[in-house]
Each structure stands twice: as C-alpha cells, then as structure tokens.
Amino acid sequence: MSGNASHPVTMLTHNKVQLALHELRGGEGRALLLLHGLGEQSPDTVPAWAGSWPGPVHALDFTGHGRSTVPAGGGYNAEILLADADAALAHLGEVTVVGRGLGAYVALQLAGARAAQVRGAVLCDGPGLAGGAIGPTSQFFVTLPPRPTPPDPYALFEMSRDLRPPDYATLFVRLALEGSGLDEPIAVTNVVKPPWLAAVADAVGVLSTTLPEAIAAYAGLPS
C-alpha cells in the first residue's frame, strides 16, 4: 500500500498492470466504488454528493489514468476497463458503484457481469460517455507520441471511438436484473443520453432519478 497526503492507495496487480485503488474514506459495511470519466483520475477526497454514504468510499484509476500503469501501444476497449473494475471488486467485495462518463458505461457492464456483488450501479454524465459508433466500422491504426504523464493518449483516442451498440448495453441491464435480486439495479442520473444510454434508460429495471436520490436508495439496501 502506498499513499499521499490525503488518503492511502492500494496498488492492485492485474496481469501486467498496476491499478491504483484509492481509499477516500474508511469504514465498515458495503463500499461505494467511484469510476472516473475518460481522461480523468480519482478524486483526492470524497465528493460532496457521497458524503452521506454510510460505508467506506473507494475510487479506481483505470489503466492509463491517474496512478495506474500506462501500457505501451494502446489497445484499449471497454472490456479492458471492465476487467480493471472487476479487479477492484475482487479486492473490495460487495459494492455499490457510481460511474461518471466512461465510468458510467463500465459501471453498467460491471453491474451485469457481477450482478450478485454489485448492489446498485449509478450512471452519471462525464467525459467519454458517448463512446464511438453503435455498429461495426472500418479498423484503422495510429501511432501516437508518448506522453510523460497520464492520461494515456491512446486511451483518449481509442475510448472515444469504442463501439457502444444499444442492444449490447441493454444486455447488461437484463443480466443485472436477473442476477442481483433488485427491482432496479441500475440508476440513470444523466442529462445527456447517447443512443446506448437512451436504450438503457428505457429498459425494465432502470431507475431515472437524481444522484443524491440514487445514493440514498442504494445506501438503504441490505447487504
């Protein structure tokens, strides 16, 4: 474990990548896991909207962001970042997850892929929310100059073009609904709704609400 002036940071080993998991606040009970937007990093302190959360609050730096490893040559997609979040979930156990922008899409995927462990996923506006096309496109390759500090330019480029088919996104809603035992395992707080998110918002089992109301609703769930 390492740290800075404000909070401890645990470095999780995931394949060849080191992922920075920030403990913004300790405590007992189910953790709140924060997933940042594209090009961002974890906050240094607990956001004001999360102050009422009764348990610990953690935040993850995705690969290529914050204090996590920047791999050589790119190769980013949403499933790579889903694996990052899954590594954090394996460390924390049961969580409620809040995702911003790109983190919202990953939070949705995590809620479906690990439905029994995710007690609510809250989707919020932020960078990288839209992604790329909703259907197959031509492949192309680029070489980008290295950058001495995160975020990784390859992450910014590739994740802004990541496919987000609406029917693929709603699959994770169905998985969350079937596996979580919750009536509304997904909460959408977004103002901006690209096609994939509009489809999610219209799906059965999705709550359209505000961020404070979503936090309060999931905080009250039994573990």
Coordinates of C-alpha atoms in Angstrom, one line a residue:
M1 CA 0.0 0.0 0.0
S2 CA 1.2 3.5 -0.8
G3 CA -0.3 6.8 -0.2
N4 CA -0.3 10.6 -0.5
A5 CA -1.1 13.4 1.9
S6 CA -4.8 12.8 1.9
H7 CA -5.5 9.1 1.7
P8 CA -4.0 5.6 1.3
V9 CA -3.7 3.9 -2.2
T10 CA -3.6 0.2 -2.7
M11 CA -1.9 -1.0 -5.9
L12 CA -3.7 -4.0 -7.4
T13 CA -1.8 -6.3 -9.7
H14 CA -3.9 -7.2 -12.7
N15 CA -2.0 -9.2 -15.3
K16 CA 0.9 -6.8 -16.2
V17 CA -0.9 -3.7 -15.0
Q18 CA -0.8 -2.0 -11.6
L19 CA -4.1 -0.4 -10.7
A20 CA -4.4 2.4 -8.2
L21 CA -7.4 1.9 -5.8
H22 CA -7.8 5.0 -3.6
E23 CA -9.4 4.7 -0.2
L24 CA -11.0 8.1 0.1
R25 CA -12.7 7.2 3.4
G26 CA -12.5 4.1 5.6
G27 CA -15.3 2.4 7.5
E28 CA -17.4 -0.7 7.8
G29 CA -20.1 -2.1 5.5
R30 CA -20.5 -2.1 1.8
A31 CA -18.1 0.2 -0.1
L32 CA -19.0 2.8 -2.6
L33 CA -16.8 2.5 -5.7
L34 CA -16.2 5.5 -7.9
L35 CA -15.2 5.2 -11.5
H36 CA -14.0 8.3 -13.3
G37 CA -14.5 9.6 -16.8
L38 CA -12.3 9.4 -19.8
G39 CA -9.0 11.4 -19.3
E40 CA -9.8 11.9 -15.6
Q41 CA -8.5 10.3 -12.4
S42 CA -9.8 9.5 -9.0
P43 CA -10.7 12.5 -6.7
D44 CA -8.5 13.3 -3.8
T45 CA -11.4 13.5 -1.3
V46 CA -14.9 12.1 -1.0
P47 CA -17.2 14.1 -3.3
A48 CA -19.9 16.1 -1.5
W49 CA -22.7 14.0 -3.0
A50 CA -21.1 10.9 -1.5
G51 CA -20.7 12.3 2.0
S52 CA -23.9 10.7 3.2
W53 CA -22.8 7.2 2.2
P54 CA -22.7 5.1 5.4
G55 CA -19.7 2.9 4.5
P56 CA -16.2 3.2 3.0
V57 CA -15.6 5.1 -0.2
H58 CA -13.1 4.0 -2.8
A59 CA -12.1 5.2 -6.2
L60 CA -10.3 3.4 -9.0
D61 CA -7.8 4.8 -11.6
F62 CA -8.4 2.9 -14.8
T63 CA -5.5 1.6 -16.9
G64 CA -3.7 4.6 -18.5
H65 CA -5.1 7.1 -16.0
G66 CA -4.1 8.6 -12.7
R67 CA -1.6 6.4 -10.8
S68 CA -2.3 3.2 -12.7
T69 CA 0.0 1.7 -15.3
V70 CA 0.2 3.3 -18.8
P71 CA 0.8 0.4 -21.2
A72 CA 2.8 0.7 -24.3
G73 CA 1.0 0.9 -27.6
G74 CA -2.6 1.3 -26.5
G75 CA -5.1 -1.5 -27.1
Y76 CA -8.0 0.0 -25.0
N77 CA -11.6 -1.0 -25.1
A78 CA -14.4 -1.0 -22.6
E79 CA -13.9 -4.7 -21.7
I80 CA -10.3 -3.9 -20.7
L81 CA -11.6 -1.3 -18.2
L82 CA -14.3 -3.6 -17.1
A83 CA -11.5 -6.1 -16.1
D84 CA -9.9 -3.2 -14.1
A85 CA -13.2 -2.6 -12.2
D86 CA -13.5 -6.4 -11.7
A87 CA -10.1 -6.4 -10.0
A88 CA -11.2 -3.7 -7.6
L89 CA -14.4 -5.6 -6.9
A90 CA -12.4 -8.7 -6.1
H91 CA -10.5 -6.7 -3.6
L92 CA -13.4 -4.9 -2.0
G93 CA -16.2 -7.5 -2.1
E94 CA -19.8 -6.3 -2.4
V95 CA -20.1 -2.7 -3.6
T96 CA -22.4 0.0 -5.0
V97 CA -20.7 1.6 -8.0
V98 CA -21.0 5.1 -9.3
G99 CA -19.6 5.8 -12.8
R100 CA -19.0 9.1 -14.5
G101 CA -18.9 9.4 -18.3
L102 CA -16.8 6.4 -19.5
G103 CA -17.0 5.1 -15.9
A104 CA -20.8 5.0 -16.3
Y105 CA -20.5 2.6 -19.2
V106 CA -18.1 0.4 -17.2
A107 CA -20.3 0.6 -14.1
L108 CA -23.2 -0.7 -16.2
Q109 CA -21.1 -3.6 -17.5
L110 CA -19.9 -4.4 -14.0
A111 CA -23.4 -4.5 -12.7
G112 CA -24.4 -7.1 -15.3
A113 CA -21.2 -9.1 -15.2
R114 CA -21.0 -9.3 -11.4
A115 CA -24.7 -8.9 -10.5
A116 CA -24.5 -10.7 -7.2
Q117 CA -21.8 -8.4 -5.9
V118 CA -22.9 -5.1 -7.3
R119 CA -25.7 -3.6 -5.1
G120 CA -26.7 -0.8 -7.5
A121 CA -24.9 1.0 -10.3
V122 CA -25.4 4.7 -10.7
L123 CA -24.7 6.3 -14.1
C124 CA -23.7 9.9 -14.3
D125 CA -22.7 12.5 -17.0
G126 CA -19.0 13.0 -17.7
P127 CA -16.2 12.7 -20.3
G128 CA -16.3 9.6 -22.6
L129 CA -20.0 8.9 -22.1
A130 CA -20.9 8.7 -25.8
G131 CA -18.1 6.5 -27.0
G132 CA -18.0 5.8 -30.7
A133 CA -20.2 4.2 -33.3
I134 CA -23.2 2.0 -32.4
G135 CA -22.3 -0.5 -35.2
P136 CA -19.2 -2.0 -36.8
T137 CA -16.8 0.3 -38.6
S138 CA -13.5 0.0 -40.5
Q139 CA -10.5 -0.7 -38.4
F140 CA -7.6 1.8 -38.5
F141 CA -4.3 2.1 -36.6
V142 CA -2.4 5.1 -35.4
T143 CA 0.9 5.8 -33.7
L144 CA 0.8 8.4 -31.1
P145 CA 3.7 10.3 -29.4
P146 CA 4.4 9.2 -25.9
R147 CA 3.2 11.4 -23.1
P148 CA 5.2 11.6 -19.8
T149 CA 2.1 11.8 -17.6
P150 CA -1.4 10.2 -17.7
P151 CA -3.9 10.2 -19.2
D152 CA -2.5 7.9 -22.0
P153 CA -3.1 9.5 -25.4
Y154 CA -4.1 6.0 -26.7
A155 CA -6.8 5.8 -24.1
L156 CA -8.2 9.1 -25.1
F157 CA -8.2 8.2 -28.8
E158 CA -9.4 4.6 -28.6
M159 CA -12.0 5.0 -26.0
S160 CA -13.6 7.9 -27.8
R161 CA -14.2 5.5 -30.7
D162 CA -15.2 2.4 -28.7
L163 CA -18.3 0.7 -30.0
R164 CA -21.5 1.2 -27.9
P165 CA -24.3 -0.8 -29.5
P166 CA -27.6 -0.1 -27.7
D167 CA -28.6 -3.8 -27.7
Y168 CA -25.3 -4.7 -26.1
A169 CA -25.7 -2.1 -23.4
T170 CA -29.2 -3.4 -22.5
L171 CA -27.9 -6.9 -22.3
F172 CA -26.1 -5.8 -19.1
V173 CA -29.3 -4.4 -17.7
R174 CA -31.0 -7.8 -18.2
L175 CA -28.1 -9.6 -16.6
A176 CA -28.2 -7.2 -13.6
L177 CA -31.9 -7.6 -13.2
E178 CA -31.7 -11.4 -13.3
G179 CA -28.7 -11.8 -11.1
S180 CA -28.9 -9.1 -8.4
G181 CA -32.3 -9.7 -6.9
L182 CA -33.0 -6.0 -7.1
D183 CA -36.0 -4.5 -8.8
E184 CA -34.0 -1.5 -10.1
P185 CA -30.3 -2.4 -10.1
I186 CA -29.4 0.5 -12.5
A187 CA -30.0 4.2 -11.8
V188 CA -29.6 6.7 -14.6
T189 CA -29.0 10.3 -13.4
N190 CA -27.7 11.6 -16.8
V191 CA -28.9 14.7 -18.7
V192 CA -27.0 13.6 -21.8
K193 CA -28.2 10.3 -23.3
P194 CA -26.3 9.0 -26.3
P195 CA -28.1 6.1 -28.1
W196 CA -26.8 3.3 -25.8
L197 CA -27.8 5.2 -22.7
A198 CA -31.2 6.1 -24.1
A199 CA -31.9 2.4 -24.6
V200 CA -30.7 1.6 -21.1
A201 CA -32.9 4.4 -19.6
D202 CA -36.0 2.9 -21.3
A203 CA -35.3 -0.7 -20.1
V204 CA -37.1 -2.5 -17.4
G205 CA -35.3 -2.4 -14.1
V206 CA -33.7 1.1 -14.6
L207 CA -34.5 4.0 -12.3
S208 CA -34.3 7.5 -13.7
T209 CA -33.5 9.8 -10.8
T210 CA -31.1 12.3 -9.3
L211 CA -27.6 11.4 -8.0
P212 CA -28.5 12.1 -4.3
E213 CA -31.7 10.1 -4.5
A214 CA -29.8 7.2 -6.2
I215 CA -27.2 7.2 -3.4
A216 CA -29.8 7.2 -0.7
A217 CA -31.8 4.4 -2.4
Y218 CA -28.8 2.1 -2.7
A219 CA -27.4 3.0 0.7
G220 CA -30.6 1.6 2.3
L221 CA -30.2 -1.8 0.7
P222 CA -29.4 -4.8 2.9
S223 CA -26.0 -6.4 2.2

